[in-house]
Amino acid sequence: MNKQKFTDKFMAAFFILVILKVIGILAELFHASFWSVIGNLLIFIVVAAIILLVITALKDKEKQIQGVNGRKGGSGSSYVESSLFDRIRNKYEDLAQKYIDEKDYKKAAKVYMNLLQDNYRGAKTLEEGGFYNEAAVIYLKKLKNRSEAANCYEKAKQYRKAIDLYKELEQKEKVGDLFKELNDINSANSYYQMVVDDYVNNSQMVKGSLIYRKKMEMPDEAQKILLKGWEEDRDAFNCLNNYFANIFEVKKLDQQIQELYEKTPSDKKITYLEAIKHEFKKDPQLQNTTRNIAYEIIAEKVATRSEIVNELKHFNPDDEVILKDISRYKTGRNKMFRN
């Protein structure tokens, strides 16, 4: 018997003697039978001992678990369970990949969904295997992903189902595209017009014009919307640039450049000058008109924006005299300001 055990027993015996002494005093005070009190006390001690044994057993079990945990780096039973789970999961992953390698996409998808509880990878596997309808159902019912489902229905040429989903997603251009696939031009144009209206309301005039031109095959409407953007100063430069770019007959373009310039207010002439730089380079037949307009704008603005003289070289790239004149003009102005 070691020292700790002897101390524990001695303290227990001492504690019992104290209890007996207290009981004796109480018995004298209340005239109760000493042995009656002892009997009740013994019952209490037996119950307490049973409780103590249970608690001790639980503590011993806890110590055993802690000992195992310590030997295994603190992981314990959770480590064993995790390791087993990982091994099983890896087996399933290998099995799914095996089916994919064998081009058996449906079996691979079942492994992902039923064994690995991964519906997204199951749907993607079906999609990769060309089982678009089946993939769409998984996306829609299990993943609540209408966008992916619509995409799969579109790939499966289930255009009506895809249209219903794209309508819910408010993808109007997509709805128009699919109606066009069904040769329902009226319905397609109805949805394309909604897209154009949205672009115009957001001052995205060029994008709106592209819908008219490329999707609705209405080039005149495309030009109108670009002209509107130019006149209302809504992305003015790009609208004017695209407006000119959509005129393919040189004579007609030359005429439009002149006519639009005559209507251009003074505060937008610098922007107009930037636009006709591109037209000057486009065709030799346009150079005379664009150069003359450039001279007018430069002459008008040079008093308030002296740097504008540099624009002359864009319309006279090979004229050495013009370049020297620009240099002399800039030198003369610099001297004037220094004086």
mmCIF file of C-alpha atoms in Angstrom:
data_model
loop_
_atom_site.group_PDB
_atom_site.id
_atom_site.type_symbol
_atom_site.label_atom_id
_atom_site.label_comp_id
_atom_site.label_asym_id
_atom_site.label_seq_id
_atom_site.Cartn_x
_atom_site.Cartn_y
_atom_site.Cartn_z
ATOM 1 C CA MET A 1 0.000 0.000 0.000
ATOM 2 C CA ASN A 2 1.515 3.301 -1.043
ATOM 3 C CA LYS A 3 1.478 6.506 0.946
ATOM 4 C CA GLN A 4 -1.373 8.093 -1.008
ATOM 5 C CA LYS A 5 -3.725 5.125 -0.470
ATOM 6 C CA PHE A 6 -2.913 5.019 3.304
ATOM 7 C CA THR A 7 -3.665 8.742 3.596
ATOM 8 C CA ASP A 8 -6.961 8.333 1.765
ATOM 9 C CA LYS A 9 -8.096 5.474 4.049
ATOM 10 C CA PHE A 10 -7.071 7.335 7.182
ATOM 11 C CA MET A 11 -9.049 10.384 6.108
ATOM 12 C CA ALA A 12 -12.093 8.239 5.310
ATOM 13 C CA ALA A 13 -12.001 6.538 8.748
ATOM 14 C CA PHE A 14 -11.610 9.878 10.503
ATOM 15 C CA PHE A 15 -14.548 11.281 8.519
ATOM 16 C CA ILE A 16 -16.771 8.310 9.545
ATOM 17 C CA LEU A 17 -15.912 8.746 13.225
ATOM 18 C CA VAL A 18 -16.855 12.395 13.039
ATOM 19 C CA ILE A 19 -20.215 11.483 11.454
ATOM 20 C CA LEU A 20 -20.912 8.901 14.199
ATOM 21 C CA LYS A 21 -20.143 11.458 16.892
ATOM 22 C CA VAL A 22 -22.519 13.944 15.275
ATOM 23 C CA ILE A 23 -25.238 11.288 15.079
ATOM 24 C CA GLY A 24 -24.813 10.481 18.744
ATOM 25 C CA ILE A 25 -25.205 14.138 19.693
ATOM 26 C CA LEU A 26 -28.315 14.466 17.510
ATOM 27 C CA ALA A 27 -29.831 11.325 19.014
ATOM 28 C CA GLU A 28 -29.434 12.736 22.512
ATOM 29 C CA LEU A 29 -30.905 16.069 21.499
ATOM 30 C CA PHE A 30 -33.989 14.652 19.770
ATOM 31 C CA HIS A 31 -34.353 11.495 21.899
ATOM 32 C CA ALA A 32 -34.241 9.357 18.782
ATOM 33 C CA SER A 33 -32.995 5.777 18.775
ATOM 34 C CA PHE A 34 -29.295 5.703 18.108
ATOM 35 C CA TRP A 35 -29.594 2.484 16.090
ATOM 36 C CA SER A 36 -32.520 3.867 14.102
ATOM 37 C CA VAL A 37 -30.383 6.760 12.976
ATOM 38 C CA ILE A 38 -27.530 4.368 12.229
ATOM 39 C CA GLY A 39 -29.829 2.241 10.052
ATOM 40 C CA ASN A 40 -30.877 5.227 7.966
ATOM 41 C CA LEU A 41 -27.284 6.304 7.688
ATOM 42 C CA LEU A 42 -26.212 2.869 6.438
ATOM 43 C CA ILE A 43 -28.858 2.968 3.693
ATOM 44 C CA PHE A 44 -27.578 6.391 2.683
ATOM 45 C CA ILE A 45 -23.970 5.135 2.648
ATOM 46 C CA VAL A 46 -24.878 2.138 0.438
ATOM 47 C CA VAL A 47 -26.635 4.391 -2.092
ATOM 48 C CA ALA A 48 -23.755 6.844 -2.017
ATOM 49 C CA ALA A 49 -21.261 4.013 -2.550
ATOM 50 C CA ILE A 50 -23.151 2.777 -5.604
ATOM 51 C CA ILE A 51 -23.183 6.306 -7.060
ATOM 52 C CA LEU A 52 -19.487 6.641 -6.274
ATOM 53 C CA LEU A 53 -18.712 3.359 -8.048
ATOM 54 C CA VAL A 54 -20.601 4.469 -11.163
ATOM 55 C CA ILE A 55 -18.817 7.848 -11.206
ATOM 56 C CA THR A 56 -15.442 6.122 -10.708
ATOM 57 C CA ALA A 57 -16.152 3.709 -13.569
ATOM 58 C CA LEU A 58 -17.061 6.591 -15.865
ATOM 59 C CA LYS A 59 -13.878 8.450 -14.930
ATOM 60 C CA ASP A 60 -11.771 5.349 -15.595
ATOM 61 C CA LYS A 61 -13.395 5.012 -19.003
ATOM 62 C CA GLU A 62 -12.680 8.663 -19.742
ATOM 63 C CA LYS A 63 -9.026 8.210 -18.742
ATOM 64 C CA GLN A 64 -8.740 5.204 -21.062
ATOM 65 C CA ILE A 65 -10.122 7.234 -23.955
ATOM 66 C CA GLN A 66 -7.804 10.111 -23.143
ATOM 67 C CA GLY A 67 -4.887 7.686 -23.023
ATOM 68 C CA VAL A 68 -5.765 6.380 -26.485
ATOM 69 C CA ASN A 69 -6.164 9.948 -27.720
ATOM 70 C CA GLY A 70 -2.752 10.874 -26.342
ATOM 71 C CA ARG A 71 -1.057 7.956 -28.024
ATOM 72 C CA LYS A 72 -2.691 8.847 -31.362
ATOM 73 C CA GLY A 73 -1.875 12.516 -31.330
ATOM 74 C CA GLY A 74 -5.116 13.748 -29.783
ATOM 75 C CA SER A 75 -7.442 12.427 -32.539
ATOM 76 C CA GLY A 76 -9.035 9.497 -30.745
ATOM 77 C CA SER A 77 -12.147 7.785 -32.003
ATOM 78 C CA SER A 78 -12.993 10.767 -34.203
ATOM 79 C CA TYR A 79 -9.695 10.237 -36.023
ATOM 80 C CA VAL A 80 -10.561 6.575 -36.654
ATOM 81 C CA GLU A 81 -14.017 7.502 -37.920
ATOM 82 C CA SER A 82 -12.629 10.276 -40.123
ATOM 83 C CA SER A 83 -9.931 8.044 -41.559
ATOM 84 C CA LEU A 84 -12.461 5.327 -42.348
ATOM 85 C CA PHE A 85 -14.803 7.863 -43.931
ATOM 86 C CA ASP A 86 -11.986 9.226 -46.107
ATOM 87 C CA ARG A 87 -11.050 5.757 -47.306
ATOM 88 C CA ILE A 88 -14.641 4.990 -48.255
ATOM 89 C CA ARG A 89 -15.031 8.342 -49.974
ATOM 90 C CA ASN A 90 -11.839 7.818 -51.963
ATOM 91 C CA LYS A 91 -13.102 4.424 -53.097
ATOM 92 C CA TYR A 92 -16.303 6.039 -54.362
ATOM 93 C CA GLU A 93 -14.319 8.789 -56.086
ATOM 94 C CA ASP A 94 -12.183 6.170 -57.829
ATOM 95 C CA LEU A 95 -15.285 4.240 -58.843
ATOM 96 C CA ALA A 96 -16.929 7.353 -60.333
ATOM 97 C CA GLN A 97 -13.760 8.210 -62.265
ATOM 98 C CA LYS A 98 -13.576 4.627 -63.534
ATOM 99 C CA TYR A 99 -17.094 4.931 -64.947
ATOM 100 C CA ILE A 100 -16.249 8.292 -66.540
ATOM 101 C CA ASP A 101 -13.146 6.794 -68.171
ATOM 102 C CA GLU A 102 -15.394 4.045 -69.538
ATOM 103 C CA LYS A 103 -17.834 6.712 -70.831
ATOM 104 C CA ASP A 104 -20.546 5.314 -68.547
ATOM 105 C CA TYR A 105 -21.655 8.755 -67.367
ATOM 106 C CA LYS A 106 -24.975 7.635 -65.906
ATOM 107 C CA LYS A 107 -23.333 5.190 -63.501
ATOM 108 C CA ALA A 108 -20.738 7.803 -62.564
ATOM 109 C CA ALA A 109 -23.523 10.276 -61.857
ATOM 110 C CA LYS A 110 -25.284 7.761 -59.613
ATOM 111 C CA VAL A 111 -22.099 7.281 -57.602
ATOM 112 C CA TYR A 112 -21.767 11.036 -57.126
ATOM 113 C CA MET A 113 -25.389 11.539 -56.152
ATOM 114 C CA ASN A 114 -26.255 8.376 -54.213
ATOM 115 C CA LEU A 115 -22.941 7.457 -52.585
ATOM 116 C CA LEU A 116 -21.108 10.778 -52.354
ATOM 117 C CA GLN A 117 -24.223 12.938 -51.890
ATOM 118 C CA ASP A 118 -22.917 15.403 -54.492
ATOM 119 C CA ASN A 119 -25.793 16.325 -56.786
ATOM 120 C CA TYR A 120 -23.903 19.100 -58.552
ATOM 121 C CA ARG A 121 -21.114 16.800 -59.735
ATOM 122 C CA GLY A 122 -23.719 14.240 -60.700
ATOM 123 C CA ALA A 123 -25.519 16.783 -62.876
ATOM 124 C CA LYS A 124 -22.253 18.037 -64.377
ATOM 125 C CA THR A 125 -21.240 14.468 -65.232
ATOM 126 C CA LEU A 126 -24.543 13.858 -67.016
ATOM 127 C CA GLU A 127 -24.115 17.139 -68.884
ATOM 128 C CA GLU A 128 -20.570 16.247 -69.943
ATOM 129 C CA GLY A 129 -21.861 12.895 -71.185
ATOM 130 C CA GLY A 130 -24.508 14.568 -73.328
ATOM 131 C CA PHE A 131 -27.456 13.568 -71.149
ATOM 132 C CA TYR A 132 -28.798 17.085 -71.116
ATOM 133 C CA ASN A 133 -32.407 16.370 -70.197
ATOM 134 C CA GLU A 134 -31.402 14.230 -67.227
ATOM 135 C CA ALA A 135 -28.892 16.859 -66.100
ATOM 136 C CA ALA A 136 -31.523 19.591 -66.408
ATOM 137 C CA VAL A 137 -33.863 17.691 -64.086
ATOM 138 C CA ILE A 138 -31.140 17.372 -61.444
ATOM 139 C CA TYR A 139 -30.233 21.063 -61.703
ATOM 140 C CA LEU A 140 -33.846 22.062 -61.438
ATOM 141 C CA LYS A 141 -35.305 19.702 -58.821
ATOM 142 C CA LYS A 142 -32.370 18.940 -56.556
ATOM 143 C CA LEU A 143 -30.184 22.043 -56.932
ATOM 144 C CA LYS A 144 -32.860 24.671 -57.706
ATOM 145 C CA ASN A 145 -30.495 26.082 -60.341
ATOM 146 C CA ARG A 146 -32.739 27.373 -63.135
ATOM 147 C CA SER A 147 -29.883 28.913 -65.096
ATOM 148 C CA GLU A 148 -27.963 25.634 -65.470
ATOM 149 C CA ALA A 149 -31.205 23.774 -66.151
ATOM 150 C CA ALA A 150 -32.164 26.231 -68.911
ATOM 151 C CA ASN A 151 -28.713 25.877 -70.455
ATOM 152 C CA CYS A 152 -29.088 22.081 -70.532
ATOM 153 C CA TYR A 153 -32.562 22.232 -72.039
ATOM 154 C CA GLU A 154 -31.170 24.565 -74.690
ATOM 155 C CA LYS A 155 -28.396 22.071 -75.477
ATOM 156 C CA ALA A 156 -31.026 19.332 -75.702
ATOM 157 C CA LYS A 157 -32.996 21.560 -78.126
ATOM 158 C CA GLN A 158 -35.883 21.563 -75.669
ATOM 159 C CA TYR A 159 -36.418 25.213 -76.507
ATOM 160 C CA ARG A 160 -39.868 25.609 -74.987
ATOM 161 C CA LYS A 161 -38.686 24.372 -71.596
ATOM 162 C CA ALA A 162 -35.607 26.573 -71.815
ATOM 163 C CA ILE A 163 -37.728 29.597 -72.782
ATOM 164 C CA ASP A 164 -39.936 29.156 -69.712
ATOM 165 C CA LEU A 165 -36.898 29.146 -67.447
ATOM 166 C CA TYR A 166 -35.211 32.097 -69.181
ATOM 167 C CA LYS A 167 -38.440 34.056 -68.809
ATOM 168 C CA GLU A 168 -38.362 33.408 -65.059
ATOM 169 C CA LEU A 169 -34.731 34.525 -65.024
ATOM 170 C CA GLU A 170 -35.666 37.651 -67.039
ATOM 171 C CA GLN A 171 -33.031 36.887 -69.672
ATOM 172 C CA LYS A 172 -34.975 38.563 -72.465
ATOM 173 C CA GLU A 173 -32.299 38.351 -75.134
ATOM 174 C CA LYS A 174 -31.987 34.598 -74.559
ATOM 175 C CA VAL A 175 -35.752 34.235 -74.860
ATOM 176 C CA GLY A 176 -35.598 36.126 -78.158
ATOM 177 C CA ASP A 177 -32.759 33.899 -79.415
ATOM 178 C CA LEU A 178 -34.716 30.720 -78.693
ATOM 179 C CA PHE A 179 -37.920 32.024 -80.269
ATOM 180 C CA LYS A 180 -35.780 32.736 -83.324
ATOM 181 C CA GLU A 181 -34.600 29.106 -83.270
ATOM 182 C CA LEU A 182 -38.275 28.126 -83.356
ATOM 183 C CA ASN A 183 -38.817 30.494 -86.320
ATOM 184 C CA ASP A 184 -41.240 32.532 -84.235
ATOM 185 C CA ILE A 185 -39.887 35.879 -85.449
ATOM 186 C CA ASN A 186 -42.691 38.000 -84.005
ATOM 187 C CA SER A 187 -42.164 36.641 -80.496
ATOM 188 C CA ALA A 188 -38.403 36.930 -80.903
ATOM 189 C CA ASN A 189 -38.604 40.574 -81.970
ATOM 190 C CA SER A 190 -41.005 41.329 -79.143
ATOM 191 C CA TYR A 191 -38.400 40.216 -76.594
ATOM 192 C CA TYR A 192 -35.537 41.842 -78.497
ATOM 193 C CA GLN A 193 -37.433 45.131 -78.380
ATOM 194 C CA MET A 194 -37.626 44.819 -74.591
ATOM 195 C CA VAL A 195 -33.845 44.442 -74.557
ATOM 196 C CA VAL A 196 -33.406 47.525 -76.761
ATOM 197 C CA ASP A 197 -35.704 49.546 -74.500
ATOM 198 C CA ASP A 198 -33.671 48.514 -71.455
ATOM 199 C CA TYR A 199 -30.426 49.569 -73.156
ATOM 200 C CA VAL A 200 -31.857 52.922 -74.242
ATOM 201 C CA ASN A 201 -33.183 53.616 -70.746
ATOM 202 C CA ASN A 202 -29.663 53.004 -69.444
ATOM 203 C CA SER A 203 -28.088 55.197 -72.162
ATOM 204 C CA GLN A 204 -26.382 52.160 -73.731
ATOM 205 C CA MET A 205 -27.278 53.266 -77.228
ATOM 206 C CA VAL A 206 -24.583 51.331 -79.094
ATOM 207 C CA LYS A 207 -25.668 48.037 -77.505
ATOM 208 C CA GLY A 208 -29.269 48.805 -78.383
ATOM 209 C CA SER A 209 -28.294 49.489 -81.989
ATOM 210 C CA LEU A 210 -26.474 46.146 -82.193
ATOM 211 C CA ILE A 211 -29.655 44.307 -81.205
ATOM 212 C CA TYR A 212 -31.527 46.100 -83.991
ATOM 213 C CA ARG A 213 -28.817 45.414 -86.539
ATOM 214 C CA LYS A 214 -27.663 41.880 -85.693
ATOM 215 C CA LYS A 215 -30.656 40.258 -84.007
ATOM 216 C CA MET A 216 -33.671 42.023 -85.528
ATOM 217 C CA GLU A 217 -32.114 42.832 -88.913
ATOM 218 C CA MET A 218 -33.342 46.436 -88.773
ATOM 219 C CA PRO A 219 -30.334 48.541 -89.828
ATOM 220 C CA ASP A 220 -32.384 51.725 -90.245
ATOM 221 C CA GLU A 221 -33.642 51.481 -86.645
ATOM 222 C CA ALA A 222 -30.058 50.880 -85.529
ATOM 223 C CA GLN A 223 -28.984 54.121 -87.201
ATOM 224 C CA LYS A 224 -31.854 56.030 -85.640
ATOM 225 C CA ILE A 225 -30.890 54.969 -82.157
ATOM 226 C CA LEU A 226 -27.245 55.917 -82.751
ATOM 227 C CA LEU A 227 -28.269 59.303 -84.078
ATOM 228 C CA LYS A 228 -30.457 59.759 -81.014
ATOM 229 C CA GLY A 229 -27.468 58.973 -78.784
ATOM 230 C CA TRP A 230 -25.341 61.541 -80.634
ATOM 231 C CA GLU A 231 -27.975 64.274 -80.512
ATOM 232 C CA GLU A 232 -28.864 63.687 -76.862
ATOM 233 C CA ASP A 233 -25.210 63.371 -75.830
ATOM 234 C CA ARG A 234 -25.627 59.808 -74.537
ATOM 235 C CA ASP A 235 -22.279 58.176 -75.253
ATOM 236 C CA ALA A 236 -22.018 60.711 -78.088
ATOM 237 C CA PHE A 237 -18.599 59.840 -79.564
ATOM 238 C CA ASN A 238 -19.246 56.092 -79.806
ATOM 239 C CA CYS A 239 -22.694 56.687 -81.242
ATOM 240 C CA LEU A 240 -21.335 58.985 -83.958
ATOM 241 C CA ASN A 241 -18.408 56.687 -84.696
ATOM 242 C CA ASN A 242 -20.718 53.655 -85.087
ATOM 243 C CA TYR A 243 -23.205 55.697 -87.098
ATOM 244 C CA PHE A 244 -20.505 56.518 -89.653
ATOM 245 C CA ALA A 245 -19.160 52.947 -89.583
ATOM 246 C CA ASN A 246 -22.554 51.578 -90.631
ATOM 247 C CA ILE A 247 -22.641 53.651 -93.841
ATOM 248 C CA PHE A 248 -20.837 51.625 -96.492
ATOM 249 C CA GLU A 249 -21.371 53.796 -99.587
ATOM 250 C CA VAL A 250 -18.596 56.395 -99.670
ATOM 251 C CA LYS A 251 -20.666 59.094 -101.383
ATOM 252 C CA LYS A 252 -23.514 58.678 -98.913
ATOM 253 C CA LEU A 253 -21.062 58.770 -96.017
ATOM 254 C CA ASP A 254 -19.440 61.924 -97.372
ATOM 255 C CA GLN A 255 -22.849 63.570 -97.569
ATOM 256 C CA GLN A 256 -23.788 62.479 -94.034
ATOM 257 C CA ILE A 257 -20.542 63.844 -92.602
ATOM 258 C CA GLN A 258 -21.307 67.260 -94.089
ATOM 259 C CA GLU A 259 -24.991 67.291 -93.121
ATOM 260 C CA LEU A 260 -24.390 66.253 -89.522
ATOM 261 C CA TYR A 261 -21.632 68.824 -89.114
ATOM 262 C CA GLU A 262 -23.990 71.604 -90.150
ATOM 263 C CA LYS A 263 -26.321 70.599 -87.298
ATOM 264 C CA THR A 264 -23.581 70.164 -84.699
ATOM 265 C CA PRO A 265 -23.649 72.699 -81.836
ATOM 266 C CA SER A 266 -20.413 74.460 -80.881
ATOM 267 C CA ASP A 267 -19.948 72.557 -77.606
ATOM 268 C CA LYS A 268 -19.862 69.214 -79.460
ATOM 269 C CA LYS A 269 -17.511 70.170 -82.295
ATOM 270 C CA ILE A 270 -14.406 68.862 -80.530
ATOM 271 C CA THR A 271 -16.086 65.470 -80.301
ATOM 272 C CA TYR A 272 -17.036 65.718 -83.976
ATOM 273 C CA LEU A 273 -13.401 66.459 -84.822
ATOM 274 C CA GLU A 274 -12.299 63.295 -83.013
ATOM 275 C CA ALA A 275 -14.831 61.233 -84.962
ATOM 276 C CA ILE A 276 -13.883 62.478 -88.432
ATOM 277 C CA LYS A 277 -10.218 61.605 -87.834
ATOM 278 C CA HIS A 278 -11.247 57.972 -88.393
ATOM 279 C CA GLU A 279 -13.248 58.866 -91.499
ATOM 280 C CA PHE A 280 -10.301 60.784 -92.996
ATOM 281 C CA LYS A 281 -8.206 57.601 -92.940
ATOM 282 C CA LYS A 282 -11.016 55.408 -94.231
ATOM 283 C CA ASP A 283 -11.090 56.476 -97.875
ATOM 284 C CA PRO A 284 -9.270 59.094 -100.004
ATOM 285 C CA GLN A 285 -12.644 60.337 -101.282
ATOM 286 C CA LEU A 286 -13.519 61.475 -97.763
ATOM 287 C CA GLN A 287 -10.326 63.421 -97.119
ATOM 288 C CA ASN A 288 -11.304 66.708 -98.714
ATOM 289 C CA THR A 289 -14.587 66.974 -96.775
ATOM 290 C CA THR A 290 -13.142 65.877 -93.428
ATOM 291 C CA ARG A 291 -10.077 68.156 -93.810
ATOM 292 C CA ASN A 292 -12.199 71.223 -94.522
ATOM 293 C CA ILE A 293 -14.437 70.525 -91.543
ATOM 294 C CA ALA A 294 -11.360 70.036 -89.366
ATOM 295 C CA TYR A 295 -9.942 73.405 -90.467
ATOM 296 C CA GLU A 296 -13.217 75.110 -89.552
ATOM 297 C CA ILE A 297 -13.353 73.547 -86.105
ATOM 298 C CA ILE A 298 -9.663 74.304 -85.376
ATOM 299 C CA ALA A 299 -10.050 77.911 -86.507
ATOM 300 C CA GLU A 300 -13.094 78.322 -84.285
ATOM 301 C CA LYS A 301 -11.518 76.779 -81.174
ATOM 302 C CA VAL A 302 -7.883 77.863 -81.400
ATOM 303 C CA ALA A 303 -8.421 81.104 -79.457
ATOM 304 C CA THR A 304 -9.575 79.218 -76.357
ATOM 305 C CA ARG A 305 -7.758 75.916 -76.936
ATOM 306 C CA SER A 306 -4.413 76.600 -78.530
ATOM 307 C CA GLU A 307 -3.342 72.966 -78.359
ATOM 308 C CA ILE A 308 -5.963 72.149 -80.983
ATOM 309 C CA VAL A 309 -3.524 73.190 -83.746
ATOM 310 C CA ASN A 310 -1.840 69.831 -83.215
ATOM 311 C CA GLU A 311 -4.894 68.214 -84.818
ATOM 312 C CA LEU A 312 -3.838 69.660 -88.194
ATOM 313 C CA LYS A 313 -1.164 67.002 -88.582
ATOM 314 C CA HIS A 314 -3.825 64.235 -88.518
ATOM 315 C CA PHE A 315 -5.382 65.713 -91.642
ATOM 316 C CA ASN A 316 -2.025 66.541 -93.299
ATOM 317 C CA PRO A 317 0.246 63.661 -92.315
ATOM 318 C CA ASP A 318 2.700 64.182 -95.210
ATOM 319 C CA ASP A 319 2.667 67.979 -95.389
ATOM 320 C CA GLU A 320 5.972 69.239 -94.002
ATOM 321 C CA VAL A 321 4.905 72.889 -94.373
ATOM 322 C CA ILE A 322 1.890 72.362 -92.093
ATOM 323 C CA LEU A 323 4.093 70.674 -89.501
ATOM 324 C CA LYS A 324 6.532 73.607 -89.592
ATOM 325 C CA ASP A 325 3.666 76.091 -89.318
ATOM 326 C CA ILE A 326 2.355 74.256 -86.255
ATOM 327 C CA SER A 327 5.819 74.387 -84.710
ATOM 328 C CA ARG A 328 6.205 78.131 -85.427
ATOM 329 C CA TYR A 329 2.746 78.838 -84.061
ATOM 330 C CA LYS A 330 3.476 77.013 -80.800
ATOM 331 C CA THR A 331 6.851 78.779 -80.470
ATOM 332 C CA GLY A 332 5.283 82.180 -81.072
ATOM 333 C CA ARG A 333 2.601 81.602 -78.423
ATOM 334 C CA ASN A 334 5.188 80.439 -75.915
ATOM 335 C CA LYS A 335 7.226 83.635 -76.456
ATOM 336 C CA MET A 336 4.117 85.740 -76.087
ATOM 337 C CA PHE A 337 3.286 84.165 -72.721
ATOM 338 C CA ARG A 338 6.890 84.525 -71.503
ATOM 339 C CA ASN A 339 6.870 88.228 -72.360
#
